[in-house]
XYZ file of N, CA, C and O in Angstrom:
460
model
N 95.002 37.711 87.729
C 95.860 38.499 86.869
C 95.290 38.459 85.464
O 95.041 37.394 84.916
N 95.096 39.626 84.905
C 94.586 39.740 83.541
C 95.745 40.098 82.616
O 96.549 40.975 82.936
N 95.822 39.402 81.489
C 96.818 39.720 80.471
C 96.164 40.682 79.478
O 95.474 40.267 78.552
N 96.369 41.964 79.711
C 95.724 43.008 78.910
C 96.239 43.053 77.467
O 95.469 43.275 76.554
N 97.525 42.896 77.284
C 98.140 43.047 75.960
C 98.648 41.718 75.425
O 99.761 41.627 74.928
N 97.806 40.703 75.493
C 98.220 39.356 75.083
C 98.311 39.208 73.565
O 98.983 38.313 73.076
N 97.606 40.055 72.845
C 97.544 39.896 71.400
C 96.528 38.864 70.966
O 96.302 38.657 69.777
N 95.902 38.181 71.919
C 94.902 37.166 71.595
C 93.491 37.735 71.512
O 92.663 37.228 70.758
N 93.224 38.765 72.284
C 91.861 39.291 72.371
C 91.405 39.767 70.995
O 92.084 40.537 70.328
N 90.257 39.236 70.599
C 89.692 39.576 69.295
C 90.036 38.592 68.191
O 89.392 38.591 67.146
N 91.067 37.753 68.398
C 91.388 36.749 67.376
C 90.223 35.775 67.255
O 89.570 35.433 68.247
N 89.975 35.309 66.039
C 88.867 34.387 65.780
C 89.389 33.096 65.163
O 90.391 33.094 64.462
N 88.657 32.024 65.451
C 88.999 30.712 64.912
C 87.747 29.856 64.917
O 86.854 30.056 65.749
N 87.709 28.885 63.996
C 86.605 27.934 64.105
C 86.903 26.993 65.270
O 88.050 26.806 65.677
N 85.835 26.444 65.822
C 85.942 25.615 67.020
C 86.887 24.433 66.822
O 87.729 24.161 67.683
N 86.776 23.738 65.705
C 87.604 22.553 65.471
C 89.091 22.910 65.494
O 89.882 22.218 66.139
N 89.470 23.990 64.816
C 90.891 24.373 64.777
C 91.359 24.865 66.137
O 92.461 24.527 66.583
N 90.532 25.648 66.822
C 90.919 26.143 68.151
C 91.082 24.984 69.124
O 92.058 24.936 69.876
N 90.151 24.033 69.094
C 90.285 22.846 69.958
C 91.587 22.109 69.672
O 92.339 21.755 70.585
N 91.865 21.862 68.399
C 93.064 21.119 68.001
C 94.335 21.860 68.398
O 95.261 21.275 68.979
N 94.385 23.129 68.091
C 95.568 23.943 68.383
C 95.797 24.059 69.881
O 96.919 23.898 70.365
N 94.741 24.358 70.611
C 94.853 24.520 72.059
C 95.281 23.202 72.719
O 96.144 23.192 73.600
N 94.709 22.104 72.266
C 95.052 20.802 72.840
C 96.520 20.462 72.620
O 97.189 19.941 73.518
N 97.047 20.759 71.444
C 98.469 20.496 71.171
C 99.380 21.274 72.115
O 100.493 20.838 72.396
N 98.908 22.418 72.603
C 99.702 23.236 73.515
C 99.442 22.908 74.984
O 100.020 23.518 75.870
N 98.551 21.943 75.237
C 98.286 21.520 76.600
C 97.053 22.138 77.241
O 96.794 21.916 78.420
N 96.278 22.899 76.472
C 95.040 23.476 76.999
C 93.927 22.437 76.933
O 93.928 21.556 76.075
N 92.960 22.582 77.832
C 91.779 21.730 77.850
C 90.554 22.640 77.817
O 90.505 23.635 78.543
N 89.591 22.302 76.965
C 88.332 23.064 76.971
C 87.472 22.500 78.091
O 86.868 21.459 77.980
N 87.433 23.211 79.215
C 86.688 22.744 80.386
C 85.259 23.237 80.353
O 84.347 22.496 80.092
N 85.072 24.483 80.687
C 83.722 25.034 80.767
C 83.249 25.402 79.369
O 83.978 26.012 78.608
N 82.022 25.035 79.064
C 81.464 25.455 77.795
C 79.944 25.359 77.856
O 79.376 24.649 78.671
N 79.326 26.151 77.046
C 77.884 26.110 76.838
C 77.662 26.422 75.369
O 78.599 26.407 74.587
N 76.486 26.742 74.956
C 76.196 26.899 73.537
C 76.933 28.054 72.866
O 77.221 27.992 71.678
N 77.253 29.102 73.613
C 77.858 30.264 72.956
C 79.213 30.661 73.515
O 79.809 31.619 73.031
N 79.709 29.978 74.519
C 81.027 30.351 75.034
C 81.773 29.127 75.550
O 81.168 28.135 75.915
N 83.107 29.262 75.557
C 83.964 28.172 76.033
C 85.184 28.758 76.724
O 85.618 29.861 76.410
N 85.727 27.999 77.653
C 86.924 28.394 78.378
C 87.985 27.324 78.179
O 87.727 26.137 78.368
N 89.168 27.751 77.793
C 90.317 26.858 77.623
C 91.284 27.113 78.772
O 91.664 28.257 79.022
N 91.682 26.049 79.460
C 92.569 26.165 80.623
C 93.870 25.420 80.396
O 93.877 24.308 79.856
N 94.951 26.044 80.857
C 96.270 25.407 80.869
C 96.727 25.358 82.325
O 96.882 26.393 82.973
N 96.935 24.156 82.830
C 97.292 23.955 84.234
C 98.807 23.953 84.414
O 99.524 23.299 83.659
N 99.274 24.689 85.434
C 100.683 24.708 85.802
C 100.806 24.356 87.280
O 100.087 24.930 88.096
N 101.706 23.437 87.589
C 101.863 22.982 88.960
C 103.178 23.456 89.566
O 104.227 23.323 88.949
N 103.090 23.986 90.778
C 104.255 24.353 91.578
C 104.385 23.265 92.642
O 103.807 23.356 93.717
N 105.110 22.203 92.304
C 105.209 21.052 93.198
C 105.951 21.379 94.486
O 105.649 20.820 95.534
N 106.882 22.312 94.405
C 107.652 22.695 95.583
C 106.749 23.313 96.653
O 106.900 23.035 97.832
N 105.797 24.133 96.230
C 104.919 24.828 97.170
C 103.491 24.273 97.178
O 102.615 24.843 97.827
N 103.291 23.168 96.461
C 101.987 22.523 96.395
C 100.876 23.493 95.974
O 99.844 23.597 96.622
N 101.112 24.211 94.874
C 100.148 25.176 94.337
C 99.867 24.838 92.877
O 100.696 24.255 92.182
N 98.684 25.207 92.423
C 98.310 25.041 91.022
C 97.836 26.377 90.475
O 97.085 27.095 91.135
N 98.289 26.680 89.270
C 97.891 27.902 88.578
C 97.240 27.512 87.264
O 97.595 26.509 86.660
N 96.286 28.333 86.840
C 95.632 28.097 85.555
C 95.710 29.344 84.696
O 95.377 30.443 85.153
N 96.153 29.144 83.474
C 96.058 30.171 82.445
C 94.734 29.898 81.755
O 94.487 28.788 81.287
N 93.861 30.893 81.705
C 92.505 30.699 81.182
C 92.251 31.632 80.002
O 92.522 32.820 80.067
N 91.709 31.043 78.939
C 91.348 31.785 77.731
C 89.826 31.700 77.597
O 89.277 30.611 77.462
N 89.154 32.848 77.644
C 87.699 32.889 77.457
C 87.365 33.196 76.010
O 87.951 34.107 75.424
N 86.420 32.440 75.456
C 85.991 32.653 74.080
C 84.468 32.752 74.025
O 83.768 32.270 74.922
N 83.987 33.356 72.955
C 82.542 33.447 72.710
C 82.271 33.158 71.242
O 82.998 33.637 70.373
N 81.225 32.383 70.980
C 80.832 32.086 69.601
C 80.244 33.350 68.978
O 79.331 33.949 69.526
N 80.808 33.753 67.849
C 80.284 34.912 67.124
C 79.508 34.471 65.885
O 78.779 35.268 65.304
N 79.667 33.205 65.523
C 78.895 32.586 64.438
C 78.659 31.135 64.819
O 79.609 30.405 65.083
N 77.408 30.706 64.856
C 77.083 29.327 65.173
C 77.087 29.055 66.662
O 77.191 29.964 67.487
N 76.958 27.765 66.998
C 76.959 27.316 68.393
C 78.030 26.250 68.572
O 78.445 25.603 67.620
N 78.446 26.050 69.803
C 79.592 25.200 70.067
C 79.436 23.733 69.691
O 80.422 23.047 69.558
N 78.247 23.239 69.509
C 78.149 21.838 69.093
C 78.530 21.657 67.636
O 78.675 20.540 67.159
N 78.744 22.755 66.922
C 79.128 22.722 65.516
C 80.619 23.031 65.386
O 81.062 24.106 65.777
N 81.436 22.120 64.829
C 82.879 22.361 64.719
C 83.222 23.558 63.823
O 84.327 24.081 63.890
N 82.261 24.003 63.002
C 82.492 25.167 62.138
C 82.139 26.490 62.819
O 82.313 27.550 62.216
N 81.630 26.438 64.043
C 81.303 27.666 64.771
C 82.563 28.536 64.876
O 83.668 28.020 65.054
N 82.393 29.827 64.762
C 83.516 30.768 64.875
C 83.528 31.353 66.277
O 82.529 31.911 66.729
N 84.673 31.218 66.941
C 84.847 31.751 68.286
C 85.807 32.930 68.259
O 86.775 32.926 67.495
N 85.534 33.912 69.101
C 86.426 35.057 69.281
C 86.945 35.021 70.707
O 86.190 34.744 71.651
N 88.229 35.280 70.871
C 88.820 35.314 72.211
C 88.452 36.638 72.862
O 88.636 37.709 72.288
N 87.910 36.545 74.083
C 87.450 37.732 74.806
C 88.370 38.163 75.926
O 88.472 39.349 76.215
N 89.002 37.222 76.609
C 89.830 37.572 77.762
C 90.879 36.495 77.997
O 90.672 35.326 77.675
N 91.999 36.919 78.570
C 93.091 36.011 78.925
C 93.508 36.372 80.349
O 93.870 37.515 80.618
N 93.440 35.404 81.247
C 93.808 35.685 82.627
C 94.365 34.446 83.307
O 94.319 33.339 82.768
N 94.891 34.648 84.514
C 95.564 33.585 85.239
C 95.220 33.689 86.719
O 95.120 34.787 87.262
N 95.050 32.519 87.354
C 94.744 32.511 88.774
C 95.316 31.286 89.455
O 95.800 30.356 88.812
N 95.234 31.313 90.769
C 95.682 30.204 91.605
C 94.439 29.475 92.113
O 93.418 30.106 92.392
N 94.519 28.146 92.188
C 93.361 27.388 92.640
C 93.075 27.661 94.104
O 93.976 27.897 94.903
N 91.784 27.624 94.424
C 91.327 27.759 95.803
C 90.409 26.588 96.099
O 89.818 26.004 95.192
N 90.291 26.267 97.335
C 89.435 25.154 97.747
C 87.995 25.625 97.806
O 87.742 26.716 98.298
N 87.028 24.865 97.352
C 87.196 23.564 96.730
C 87.285 23.637 95.203
O 87.862 22.756 94.587
N 86.710 24.661 94.550
C 86.664 24.619 93.088
C 86.833 25.978 92.437
O 86.276 26.233 91.394
N 87.587 26.857 92.989
C 87.657 28.194 92.418
C 89.055 28.606 92.002
O 90.025 27.878 92.182
N 89.122 29.797 91.422
C 90.395 30.413 91.073
C 90.436 31.805 91.684
O 89.464 32.543 91.607
N 91.556 32.141 92.280
C 91.782 33.464 92.847
C 92.641 34.229 91.855
O 93.759 33.828 91.552
N 92.119 35.340 91.360
C 92.821 36.134 90.350
C 93.578 37.315 90.959
O 94.227 38.049 90.240
N 93.474 37.497 92.267
C 94.095 38.643 92.930
C 95.450 38.314 93.557
O 96.301 39.183 93.692
N 95.665 37.075 93.954
C 96.915 36.674 94.601
C 98.070 36.775 93.609
O 97.951 36.310 92.479
N 99.178 37.388 94.020
C 100.337 37.477 93.112
C 100.817 36.089 92.686
O 100.814 35.143 93.471
N 101.244 36.006 91.437
C 101.718 34.751 90.861
C 103.224 34.875 90.641
O 103.694 35.902 90.140
N 103.999 33.853 91.011
C 105.453 33.911 90.823
C 105.833 34.205 89.372
O 105.186 33.733 88.428
N 106.879 34.985 89.215
C 107.327 35.433 87.887
C 107.596 34.276 86.936
O 107.328 34.384 85.738
N 108.117 33.173 87.431
C 108.423 32.043 86.550
C 107.148 31.476 85.916
O 107.159 31.074 84.754
N 106.041 31.480 86.652
C 104.779 30.978 86.107
C 104.145 32.002 85.164
O 103.538 31.619 84.160
N 104.305 33.271 85.469
C 103.815 34.315 84.563
C 104.572 34.224 83.240
O 103.975 34.294 82.163
N 105.879 34.034 83.318
C 106.698 33.908 82.111
C 106.277 32.688 81.284
O 106.154 32.768 80.061
N 106.043 31.576 81.943
C 105.599 30.364 81.242
C 104.235 30.606 80.581
O 104.000 30.164 79.450
N 103.355 31.323 81.260
C 102.042 31.640 80.704
C 102.190 32.545 79.483
O 101.516 32.340 78.467
N 103.064 33.514 79.557
C 103.290 34.421 78.425
C 103.811 33.659 77.209
O 103.440 33.959 76.074
N 104.646 32.649 77.441
C 105.147 31.830 76.344
C 104.010 31.026 75.708
O 103.928 30.914 74.473
N 103.117 30.466 76.529
C 101.962 29.720 76.004
C 101.053 30.649 75.203
O 100.544 30.272 74.145
N 100.845 31.848 75.708
C 100.014 32.830 75.006
C 100.611 33.123 73.642
O 99.900 33.142 72.630
N 101.902 33.337 73.602
C 102.580 33.653 72.336
C 102.483 32.482 71.364
O 102.256 32.673 70.160
N 102.648 31.257 71.853
C 102.519 30.073 70.993
C 101.122 29.968 70.403
O 100.950 29.709 69.209
N 100.111 30.164 71.243
C 98.738 30.090 70.771
C 98.460 31.202 69.758
O 97.853 30.955 68.711
N 98.952 32.374 70.031
C 98.760 33.513 69.127
C 99.374 33.203 67.754
O 98.736 33.412 66.717
N 100.611 32.720 67.738
C 101.271 32.379 66.475
C 100.464 31.356 65.680
O 100.301 31.459 64.480
N 99.963 30.334 66.375
C 99.193 29.276 65.706
C 97.874 29.799 65.155
O 97.449 29.389 64.073
N 97.236 30.697 65.853
C 95.955 31.222 65.393
C 96.111 32.241 64.283
O 95.203 32.407 63.464
N 97.251 32.901 64.236
C 97.489 33.908 63.186
C 98.027 33.274 61.895
O 98.070 33.935 60.875
N 98.447 32.017 61.989
C 99.037 31.343 60.814
C 98.034 31.095 59.714
O 96.882 31.019 59.872
């Protein structure tokens, strides 16, 4: 599931502030290389034994990720369900309660980055 109108796409932040802000909201910077990083927020459906991830993709537009002053721009916001052994399925429908929770996290992150 892609969040087309998240309001996050195109927002920019330096790496240090984005890391700090995202971490306070429960995101973890998992995948990263010199010019791009992915921030994930994990949601668990304990009743149905499922895990969902809200994923924020970023790309360095100034500098490289080993520098806390590097400027990152958000490129995409999407959500998927985990698949065995290490993937995410973006096509399977996600329960409305988890979509709503993801939308709230998106809004919180947006507010913090626009401040």
